[in-house]
Coordinates of C-alpha atoms and ligand atoms in Angstrom, one line a residue:
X482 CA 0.0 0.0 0.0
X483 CA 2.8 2.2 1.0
X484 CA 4.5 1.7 -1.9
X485 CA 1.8 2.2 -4.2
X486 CA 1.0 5.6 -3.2
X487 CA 5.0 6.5 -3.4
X488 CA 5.0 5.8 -6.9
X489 CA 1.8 7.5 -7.1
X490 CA 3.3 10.6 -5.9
X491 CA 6.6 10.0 -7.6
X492 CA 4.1 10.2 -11.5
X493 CA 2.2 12.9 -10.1
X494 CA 5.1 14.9 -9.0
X495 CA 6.7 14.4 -12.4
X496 CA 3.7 14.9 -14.4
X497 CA 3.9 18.4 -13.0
X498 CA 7.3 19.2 -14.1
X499 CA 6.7 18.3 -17.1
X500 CA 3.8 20.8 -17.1
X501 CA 6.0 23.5 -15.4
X502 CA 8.4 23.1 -18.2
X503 CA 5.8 22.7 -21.1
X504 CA 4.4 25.8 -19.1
X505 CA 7.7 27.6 -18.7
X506 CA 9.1 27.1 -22.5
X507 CA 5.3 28.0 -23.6
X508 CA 6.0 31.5 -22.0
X509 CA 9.6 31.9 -23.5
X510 CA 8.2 31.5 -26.9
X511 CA 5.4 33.7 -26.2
X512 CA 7.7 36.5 -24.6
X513 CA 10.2 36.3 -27.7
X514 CA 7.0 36.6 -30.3
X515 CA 6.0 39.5 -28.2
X516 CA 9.3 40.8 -28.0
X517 CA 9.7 39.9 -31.8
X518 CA 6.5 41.3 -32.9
X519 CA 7.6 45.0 -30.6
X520 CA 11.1 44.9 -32.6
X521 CA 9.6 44.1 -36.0
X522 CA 7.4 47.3 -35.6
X523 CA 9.6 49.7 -34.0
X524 CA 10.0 52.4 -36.4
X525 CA 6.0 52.8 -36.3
X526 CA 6.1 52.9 -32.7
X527 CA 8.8 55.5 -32.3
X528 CA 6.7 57.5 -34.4
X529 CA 3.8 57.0 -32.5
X530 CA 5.8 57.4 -29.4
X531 CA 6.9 60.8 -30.7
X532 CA 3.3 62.1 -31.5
X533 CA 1.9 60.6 -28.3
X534 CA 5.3 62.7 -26.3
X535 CA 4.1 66.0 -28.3
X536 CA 1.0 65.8 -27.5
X537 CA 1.5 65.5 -24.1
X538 CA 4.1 68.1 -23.9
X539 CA 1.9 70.7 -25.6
X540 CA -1.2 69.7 -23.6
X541 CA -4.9 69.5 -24.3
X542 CA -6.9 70.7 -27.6
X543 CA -3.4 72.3 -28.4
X544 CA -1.8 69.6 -28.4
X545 CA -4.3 67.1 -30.5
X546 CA -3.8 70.1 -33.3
X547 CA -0.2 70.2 -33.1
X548 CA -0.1 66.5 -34.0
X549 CA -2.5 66.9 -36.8
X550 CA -0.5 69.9 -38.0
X551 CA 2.8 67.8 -38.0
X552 CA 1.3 64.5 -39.4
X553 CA -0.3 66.9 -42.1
X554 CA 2.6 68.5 -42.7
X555 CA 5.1 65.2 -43.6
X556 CA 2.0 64.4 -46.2
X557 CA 1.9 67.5 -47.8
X558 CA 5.7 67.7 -48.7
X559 CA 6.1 66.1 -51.4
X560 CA 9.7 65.1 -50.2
X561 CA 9.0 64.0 -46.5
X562 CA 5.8 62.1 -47.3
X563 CA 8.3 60.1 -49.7
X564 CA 10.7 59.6 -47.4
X565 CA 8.3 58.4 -44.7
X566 CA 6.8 56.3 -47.5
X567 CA 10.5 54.9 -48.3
X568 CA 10.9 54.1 -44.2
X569 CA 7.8 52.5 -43.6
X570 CA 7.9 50.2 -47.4
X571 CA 11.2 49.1 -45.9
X572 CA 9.9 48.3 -42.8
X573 CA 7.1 46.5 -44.0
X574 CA 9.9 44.5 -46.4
X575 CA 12.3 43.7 -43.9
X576 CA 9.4 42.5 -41.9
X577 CA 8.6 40.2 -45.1
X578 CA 12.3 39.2 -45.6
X579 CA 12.4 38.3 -41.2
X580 CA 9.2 35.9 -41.9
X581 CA 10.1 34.1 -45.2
X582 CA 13.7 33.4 -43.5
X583 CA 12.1 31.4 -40.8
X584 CA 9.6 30.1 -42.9
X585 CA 12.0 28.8 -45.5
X586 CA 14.6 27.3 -42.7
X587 CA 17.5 29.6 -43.3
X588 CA 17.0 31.0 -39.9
X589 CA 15.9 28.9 -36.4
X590 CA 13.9 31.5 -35.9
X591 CA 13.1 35.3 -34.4
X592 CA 16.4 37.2 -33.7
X593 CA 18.3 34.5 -35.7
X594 CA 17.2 36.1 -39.1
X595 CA 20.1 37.3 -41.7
X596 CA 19.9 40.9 -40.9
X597 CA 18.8 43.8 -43.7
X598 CA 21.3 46.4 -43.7
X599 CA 19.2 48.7 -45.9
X600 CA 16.2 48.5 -48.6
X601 CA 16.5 50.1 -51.9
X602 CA 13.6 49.9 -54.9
X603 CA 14.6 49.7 -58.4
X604 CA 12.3 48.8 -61.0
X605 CA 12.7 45.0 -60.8
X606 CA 11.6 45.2 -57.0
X607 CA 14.0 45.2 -54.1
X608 CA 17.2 44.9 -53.6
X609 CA 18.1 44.1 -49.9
X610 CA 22.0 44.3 -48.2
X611 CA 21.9 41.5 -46.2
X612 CA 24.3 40.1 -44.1
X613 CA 24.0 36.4 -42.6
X614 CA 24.3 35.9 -38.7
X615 CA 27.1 33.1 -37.1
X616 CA 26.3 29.5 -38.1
X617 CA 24.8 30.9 -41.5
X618 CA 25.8 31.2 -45.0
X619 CA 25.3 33.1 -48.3
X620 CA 25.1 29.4 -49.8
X621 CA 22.6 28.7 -47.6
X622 CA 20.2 31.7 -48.9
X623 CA 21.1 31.0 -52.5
X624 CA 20.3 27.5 -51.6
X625 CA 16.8 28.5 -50.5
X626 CA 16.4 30.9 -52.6
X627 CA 13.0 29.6 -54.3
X628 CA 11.7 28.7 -51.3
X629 CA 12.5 32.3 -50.1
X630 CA 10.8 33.7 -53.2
X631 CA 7.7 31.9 -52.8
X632 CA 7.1 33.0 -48.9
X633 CA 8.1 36.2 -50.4
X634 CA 5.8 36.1 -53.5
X635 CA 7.9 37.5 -55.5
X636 CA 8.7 36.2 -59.0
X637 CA 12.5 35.3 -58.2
X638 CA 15.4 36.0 -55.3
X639 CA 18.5 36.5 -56.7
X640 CA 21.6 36.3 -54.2
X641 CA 24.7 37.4 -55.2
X642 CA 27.4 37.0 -52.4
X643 CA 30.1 40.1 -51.7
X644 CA 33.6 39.0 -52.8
X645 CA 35.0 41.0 -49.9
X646 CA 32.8 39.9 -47.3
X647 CA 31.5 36.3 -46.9
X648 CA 28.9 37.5 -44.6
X649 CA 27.4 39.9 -47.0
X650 CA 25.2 39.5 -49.9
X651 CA 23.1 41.6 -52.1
X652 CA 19.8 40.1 -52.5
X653 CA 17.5 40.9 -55.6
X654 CA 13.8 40.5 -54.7
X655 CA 12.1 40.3 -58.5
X656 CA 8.7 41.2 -58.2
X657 CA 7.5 42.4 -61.9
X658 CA 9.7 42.3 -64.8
X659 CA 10.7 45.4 -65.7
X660 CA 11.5 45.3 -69.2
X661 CA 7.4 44.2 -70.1
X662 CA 5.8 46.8 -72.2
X663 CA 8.6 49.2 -71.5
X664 CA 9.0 51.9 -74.4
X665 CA 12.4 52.0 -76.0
X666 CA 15.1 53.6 -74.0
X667 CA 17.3 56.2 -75.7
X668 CA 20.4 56.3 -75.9
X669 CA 21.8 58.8 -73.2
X670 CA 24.5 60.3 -75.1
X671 CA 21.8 60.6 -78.0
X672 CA 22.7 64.6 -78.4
X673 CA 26.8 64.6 -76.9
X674 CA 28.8 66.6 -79.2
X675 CA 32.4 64.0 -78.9
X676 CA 32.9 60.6 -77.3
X677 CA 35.7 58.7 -76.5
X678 CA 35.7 55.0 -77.0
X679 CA 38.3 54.3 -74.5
X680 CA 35.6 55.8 -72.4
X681 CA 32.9 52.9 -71.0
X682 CA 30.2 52.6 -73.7
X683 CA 26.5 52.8 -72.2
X684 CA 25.4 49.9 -74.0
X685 CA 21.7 49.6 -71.6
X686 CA 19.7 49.8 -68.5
X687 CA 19.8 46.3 -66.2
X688 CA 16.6 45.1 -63.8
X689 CA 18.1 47.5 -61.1
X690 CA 17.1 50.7 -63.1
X691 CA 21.3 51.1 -63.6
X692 CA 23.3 52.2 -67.0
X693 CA 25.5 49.1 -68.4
X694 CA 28.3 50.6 -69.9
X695 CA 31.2 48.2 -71.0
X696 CA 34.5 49.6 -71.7
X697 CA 35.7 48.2 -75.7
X698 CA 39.0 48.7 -75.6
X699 CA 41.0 45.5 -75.7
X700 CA 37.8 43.7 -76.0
X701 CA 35.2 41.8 -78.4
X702 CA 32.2 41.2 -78.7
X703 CA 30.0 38.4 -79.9
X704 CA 26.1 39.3 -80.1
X705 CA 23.9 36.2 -80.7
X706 CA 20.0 35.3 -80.6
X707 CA 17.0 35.2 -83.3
X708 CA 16.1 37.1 -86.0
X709 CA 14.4 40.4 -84.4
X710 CA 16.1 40.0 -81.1
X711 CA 17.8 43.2 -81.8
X712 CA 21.6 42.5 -82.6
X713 CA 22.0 44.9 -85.2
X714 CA 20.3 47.7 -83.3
X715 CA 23.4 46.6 -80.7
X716 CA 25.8 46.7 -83.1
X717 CA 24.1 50.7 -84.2
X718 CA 24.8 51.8 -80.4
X719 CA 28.4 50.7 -80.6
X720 CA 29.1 52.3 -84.0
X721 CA 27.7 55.3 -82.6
X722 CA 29.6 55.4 -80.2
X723 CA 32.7 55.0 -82.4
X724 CA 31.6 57.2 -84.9
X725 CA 31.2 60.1 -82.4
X726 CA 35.0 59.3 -81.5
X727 CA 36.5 61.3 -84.6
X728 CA 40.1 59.1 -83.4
X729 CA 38.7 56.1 -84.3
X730 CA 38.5 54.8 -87.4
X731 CA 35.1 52.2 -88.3
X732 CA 34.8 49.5 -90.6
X733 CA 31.5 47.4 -91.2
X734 CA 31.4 44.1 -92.8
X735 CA 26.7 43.7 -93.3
X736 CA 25.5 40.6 -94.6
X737 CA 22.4 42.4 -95.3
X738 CA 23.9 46.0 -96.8
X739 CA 21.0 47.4 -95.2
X740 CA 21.3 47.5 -91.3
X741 CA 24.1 49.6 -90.9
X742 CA 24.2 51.8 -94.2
X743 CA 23.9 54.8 -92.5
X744 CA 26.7 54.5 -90.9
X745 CA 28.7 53.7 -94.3
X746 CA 29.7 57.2 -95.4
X747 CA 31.8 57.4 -91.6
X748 CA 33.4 54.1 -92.3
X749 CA 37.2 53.8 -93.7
X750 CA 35.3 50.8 -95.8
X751 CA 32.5 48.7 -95.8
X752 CA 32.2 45.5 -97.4
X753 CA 28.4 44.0 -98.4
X754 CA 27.3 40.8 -99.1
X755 CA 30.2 40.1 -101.6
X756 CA 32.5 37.5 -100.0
X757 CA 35.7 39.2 -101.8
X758 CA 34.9 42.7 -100.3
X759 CA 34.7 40.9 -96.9
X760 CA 37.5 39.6 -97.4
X761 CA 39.4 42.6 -98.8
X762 CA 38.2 44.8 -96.0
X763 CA 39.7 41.8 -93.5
X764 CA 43.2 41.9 -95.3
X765 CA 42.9 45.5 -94.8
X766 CA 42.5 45.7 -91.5
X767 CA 45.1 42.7 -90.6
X768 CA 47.6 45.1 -92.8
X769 CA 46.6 47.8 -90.4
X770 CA 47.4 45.6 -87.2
X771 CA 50.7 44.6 -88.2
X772 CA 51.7 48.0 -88.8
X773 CA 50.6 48.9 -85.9
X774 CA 52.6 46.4 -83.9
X775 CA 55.8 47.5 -86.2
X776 CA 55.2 50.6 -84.7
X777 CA 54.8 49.4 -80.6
X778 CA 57.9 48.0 -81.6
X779 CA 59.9 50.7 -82.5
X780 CA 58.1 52.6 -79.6
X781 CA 59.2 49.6 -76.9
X782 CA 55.6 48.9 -76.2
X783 CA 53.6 46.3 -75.8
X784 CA 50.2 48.0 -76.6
X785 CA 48.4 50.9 -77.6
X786 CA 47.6 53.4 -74.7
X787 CA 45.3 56.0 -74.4
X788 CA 47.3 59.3 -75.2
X789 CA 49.7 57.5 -77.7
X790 CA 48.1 59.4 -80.9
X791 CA 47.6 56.0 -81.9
X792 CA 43.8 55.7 -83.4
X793 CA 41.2 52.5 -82.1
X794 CA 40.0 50.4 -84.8
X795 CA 36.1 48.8 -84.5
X796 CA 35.7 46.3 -87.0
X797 CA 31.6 45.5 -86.6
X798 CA 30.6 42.2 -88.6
X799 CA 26.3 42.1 -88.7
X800 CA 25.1 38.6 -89.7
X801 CA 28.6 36.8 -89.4
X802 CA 26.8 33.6 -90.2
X803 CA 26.5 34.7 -93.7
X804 CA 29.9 35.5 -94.3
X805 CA 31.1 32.1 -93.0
X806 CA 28.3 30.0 -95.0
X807 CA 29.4 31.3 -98.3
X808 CA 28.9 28.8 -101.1
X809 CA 32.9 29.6 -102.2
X810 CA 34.5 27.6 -99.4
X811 CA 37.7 29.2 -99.9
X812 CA 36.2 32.3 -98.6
X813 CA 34.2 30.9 -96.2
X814 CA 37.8 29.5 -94.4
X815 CA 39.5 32.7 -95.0
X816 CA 37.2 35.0 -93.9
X817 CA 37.1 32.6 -90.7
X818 CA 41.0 32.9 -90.4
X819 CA 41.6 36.7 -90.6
X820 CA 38.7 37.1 -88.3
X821 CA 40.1 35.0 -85.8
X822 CA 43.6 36.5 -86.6
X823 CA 41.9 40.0 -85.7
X824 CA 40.1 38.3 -82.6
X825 CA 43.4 37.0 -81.1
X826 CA 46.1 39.4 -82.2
X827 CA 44.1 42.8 -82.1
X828 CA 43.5 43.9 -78.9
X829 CA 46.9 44.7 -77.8
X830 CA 46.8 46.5 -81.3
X831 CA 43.8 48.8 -80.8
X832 CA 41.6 46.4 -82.8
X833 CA 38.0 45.7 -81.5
X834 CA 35.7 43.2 -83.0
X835 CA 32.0 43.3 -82.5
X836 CA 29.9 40.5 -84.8
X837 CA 26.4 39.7 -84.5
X838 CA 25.0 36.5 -85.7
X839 CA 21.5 34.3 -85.5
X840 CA 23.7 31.0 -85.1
X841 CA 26.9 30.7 -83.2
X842 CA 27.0 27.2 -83.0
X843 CA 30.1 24.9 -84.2
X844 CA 28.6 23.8 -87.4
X845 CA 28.5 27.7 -88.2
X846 CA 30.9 29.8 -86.1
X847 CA 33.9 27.6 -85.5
X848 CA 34.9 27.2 -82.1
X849 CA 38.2 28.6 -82.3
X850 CA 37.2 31.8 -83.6
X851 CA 33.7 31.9 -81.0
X852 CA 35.8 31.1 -77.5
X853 CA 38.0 33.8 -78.5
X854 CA 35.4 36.7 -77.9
X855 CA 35.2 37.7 -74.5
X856 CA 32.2 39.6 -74.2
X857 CA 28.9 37.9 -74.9
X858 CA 25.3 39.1 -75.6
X859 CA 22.8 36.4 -75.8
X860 CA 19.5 38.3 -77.3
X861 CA 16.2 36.2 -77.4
X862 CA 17.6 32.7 -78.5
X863 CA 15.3 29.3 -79.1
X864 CA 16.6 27.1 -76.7
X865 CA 18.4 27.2 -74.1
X866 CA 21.0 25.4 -75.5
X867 CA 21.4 28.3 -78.0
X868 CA 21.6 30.4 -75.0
X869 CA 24.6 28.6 -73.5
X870 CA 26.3 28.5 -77.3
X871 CA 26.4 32.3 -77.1
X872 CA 27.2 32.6 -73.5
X873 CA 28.9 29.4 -72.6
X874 CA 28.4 26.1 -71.0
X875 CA 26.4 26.0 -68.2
X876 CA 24.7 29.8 -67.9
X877 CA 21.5 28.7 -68.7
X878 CA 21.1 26.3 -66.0
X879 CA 22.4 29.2 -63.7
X880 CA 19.7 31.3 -64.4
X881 CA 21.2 33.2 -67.4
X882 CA 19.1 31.8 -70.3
X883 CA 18.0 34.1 -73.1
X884 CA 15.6 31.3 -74.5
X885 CA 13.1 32.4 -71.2
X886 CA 13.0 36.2 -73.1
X887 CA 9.6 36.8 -74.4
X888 CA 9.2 37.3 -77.8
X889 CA 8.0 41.0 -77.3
X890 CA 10.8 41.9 -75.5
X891 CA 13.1 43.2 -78.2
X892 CA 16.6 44.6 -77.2
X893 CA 16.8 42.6 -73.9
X894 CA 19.6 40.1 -73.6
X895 CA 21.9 38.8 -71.1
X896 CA 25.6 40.6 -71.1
X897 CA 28.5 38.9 -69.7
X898 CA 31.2 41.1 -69.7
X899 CA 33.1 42.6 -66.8
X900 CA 30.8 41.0 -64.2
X901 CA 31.1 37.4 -62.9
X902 CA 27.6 36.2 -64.4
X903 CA 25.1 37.4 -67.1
X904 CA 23.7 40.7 -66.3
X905 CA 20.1 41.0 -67.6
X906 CA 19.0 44.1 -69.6
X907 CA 17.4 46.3 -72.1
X908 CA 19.6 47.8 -74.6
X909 CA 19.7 51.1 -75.8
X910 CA 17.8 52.1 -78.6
X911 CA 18.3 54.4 -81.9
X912 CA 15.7 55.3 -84.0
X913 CA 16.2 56.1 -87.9
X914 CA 16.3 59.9 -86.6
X915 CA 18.4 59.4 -84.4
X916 CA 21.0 56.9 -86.3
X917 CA 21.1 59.8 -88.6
X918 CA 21.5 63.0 -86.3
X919 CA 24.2 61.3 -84.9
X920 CA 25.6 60.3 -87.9
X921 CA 25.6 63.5 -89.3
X922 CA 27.4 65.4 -86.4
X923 CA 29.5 62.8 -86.3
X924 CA 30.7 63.9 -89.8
X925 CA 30.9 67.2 -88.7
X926 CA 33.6 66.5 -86.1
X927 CA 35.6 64.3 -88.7
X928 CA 35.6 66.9 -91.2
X929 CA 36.4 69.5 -88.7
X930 CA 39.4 67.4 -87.1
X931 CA 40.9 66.8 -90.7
X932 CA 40.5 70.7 -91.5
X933 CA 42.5 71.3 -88.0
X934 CA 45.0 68.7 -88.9
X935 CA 44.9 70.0 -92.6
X936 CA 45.5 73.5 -91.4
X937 CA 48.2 72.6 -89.0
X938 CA 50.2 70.0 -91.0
Ligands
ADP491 N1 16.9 47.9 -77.7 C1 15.7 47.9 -78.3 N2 14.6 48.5 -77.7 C2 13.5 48.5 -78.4 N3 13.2 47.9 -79.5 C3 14.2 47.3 -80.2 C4 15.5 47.3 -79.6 N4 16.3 46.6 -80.4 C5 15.6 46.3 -81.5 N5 14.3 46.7 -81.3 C6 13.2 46.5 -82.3 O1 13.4 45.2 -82.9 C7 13.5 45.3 -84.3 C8 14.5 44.3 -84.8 O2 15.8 44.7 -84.3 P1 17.1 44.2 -85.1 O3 18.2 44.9 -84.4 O4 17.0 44.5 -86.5 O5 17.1 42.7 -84.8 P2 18.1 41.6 -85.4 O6 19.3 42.3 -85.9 O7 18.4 40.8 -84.2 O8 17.4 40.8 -86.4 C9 13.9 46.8 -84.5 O9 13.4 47.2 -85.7 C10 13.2 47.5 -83.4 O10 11.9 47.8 -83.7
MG492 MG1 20.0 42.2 -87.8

């Protein structure tokens, strides 16, 4: 009997405990939440706090008018009501961000979330400076990051880790796509007088609302995707660029004759459909290139530098395809050649290639000459397969695939250049007009450079 009710007491007296703590980690978690749910809303309370403390300190009737007097007053100027507006979105994101973190298991949970450094909007959505807490990783919130996007209800997160800082990533929060039904966008330096090439050129805007300027010298350039993607208007925005450069000299090679004869009267040559004037214009410019190395030779340099008096040369090739499927076959495997010769040997030399071209695969661009172009804009392609010819192995898979452009989307690619990925974006666009404004003061400068030189010779 006695020992029955011992072991009576002994359950009962641990059936408690186990109540107590049930009872006592019940109340942790509910004091955190609370805690969390204070923290989470601090900003709005402050300014509560602040209204409620004027109030008080101005007393009575007075004081209820002085708050609607100050709230009335952030709303009516135009630049305080958006700056409160700008606080309290990226409150109300952050808040977002805290929640899909615990949700998606990056963080254990309240106070544990990868903190949000600052909030800024660009027209893709939101891009967040986050930086991970102890125990975490940026590979763990890349790893996540559909499951992020879809507590976020966004369209994608993008998470691109700092190189300095492994604690510290920039996090894209796509929400629309802002390149849909978007007008053209102009070409900034649309009305400037002179250009430089060795200058960056703004070649578009990416999902971030910023200008993508690539700098050409030393480089070149391989444009790829479907007919309409809008490679030769590329290619226009790069010759303009040139052209408005009086130094440097331009020479187009167009399959089509057509996409780029307004820019033929500022060329030193242009060669049409005719395999033999491609391939004269080629020879030309190869000529050019060893002369110019003669020259860094007897100068003891190794390449051209900005200052030397020595001129850049853009050699722009639209529809290269058609130039390398030529029924001659001679042609076809010299015109391959000297490219590749310019491609390999040029930079150093002031030579920059830019070619655009439907197909880039093997059968029609050989290798040798394609993996020699270091920057690469994939434009609306088929498949994604064609996306990774133009870009290389593997970028589709990564994200980077210009086979997921819409068809309506003309001028947006993916540009790998500079970066260490595919930057989406829109490219700058010229109308007719504007091809021939530019064109035209272009020729002004030229002419006016040669009557200087002319004058001063
Ligand atoms: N960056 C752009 N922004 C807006 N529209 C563009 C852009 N690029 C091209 N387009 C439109 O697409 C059409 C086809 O462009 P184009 O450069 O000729 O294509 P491709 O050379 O790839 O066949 C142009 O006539 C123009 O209307
Ligand atoms: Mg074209």
């Amino acid at each position: 009997m006695w020992r029955r009710s011992s072991v009576v007491h002994v359950v009962d007296e641990l059936a408690r405990a186990q109540r107590r703590e049930r009872w006592r980690v019940e109340v942790e978690a509910l004091l955190v939440g609370l805690a969390w749910a204070v923290w989470s809303v601090r900003l709005e309370l402050a300014l509560v706090l602040v209204l409620a403390v004027m109030q008080r300190l101005v007393g009575g009737v007075l004081g209820w008018i002085a708050v609607v007097a100050c709230v009335a007053g952030v709303v009516a100027i135009p630049r305080t009501r958006r700056f409160l507006g700008h606080l309290l979105r990226a409150m109300h994101v952050r808040r977002a961000w805290a929640r899909a973190t615990i949700d998606a298991g990056v963080a254990a949970g309240p106070f544990r979330c990868p903190g949000v450094w600052s909030v800024s909007r660009v027209p893709a959505g939101d891009v967040l400076d986050v930086h991970v807490r102890r125990g975490q990783s940026v590979a763990d919130l890349d790893a996540r990051s559909e499951h992020l996007a879809a507590c976020l209800r966004a369209r994608e997160v993008r998470v691109l880790r700092d190189r300095r800082n492994a604690a510290r990533a920039s996090v894209l929060v796509i929400r629309r796509d802002p390149f849909e039904d978007a007008a053209p966008v102009t070409w900034p330096s649309v009305t400037t007088e002179r250009l430089s090439l060795w200058e960056p050129v703004p070649l578009g805007v990416d999902e971030q609302g910023e200008h993508v300027a690539v700098s050409l010298v030393e480089r070149n350039v391989l444009i790829g995707g479907e007919p309409g993607a809008g490679k030769s208007a590329a290619l226009s925005v790069v010759i303009a660029a040139a052209t408005l450069d009086p130094e440097t000299r331009v020479w187009l090679l167009d399959g089509k004759l057509v996409e780029l004869a307004a820019w033929a009267p500022l060329a030193r040559k242009v060669a049409g459909p005719s395999g033999d004037d491609a391939l004269a214009l080629l020879r030309e410019v190869r000529d050019v290139m060893d002369e110019r190395y003669r020259e860094l030779l007897a100068k003891g340099q190794r390449k051209v530098r900005r200052g030397d008096g020595l001129p850049l040369h853009l050699v722009v090739c639209d529809e290269l395809a058609f130039y390398l499927t030529v029924p001659e076959r001679a042609v076809q495997k010299e015109f391959a050649e000297l490219l590749r010769d310019l491609v390999a040997r040029g930079r150093a030399a002031g030579v920059i290639v830019c070619a655009a071209t439907q197909k880039p695969g093997a059968d029609v661009v050989p290798s040798a000459l394609r993996d020699l172009f270091g920057f690469r804009l994939a434009m609306r392609c088929t498949t994604p397969q064609a996306s990774d010819t133009i870009l290389g192995q593997g970028w589709a898979s990564a994200g980077a695939d210009a086979s997921d452009i819409p068809g309506a989307q003309r001028g947006v690619g993916y540009l790998l250049a500079d970066g260490d990925r595919p930057v989406r974006m829109r490219g700058y666009y010229l109308s007719d007009e504007d091809v021939s404004a530019i064109a035209e003061r272009a020729s002004a400068a030229r002419a006016d450079k040669w009557l200087a030189e002319g004058v001063s010779a």
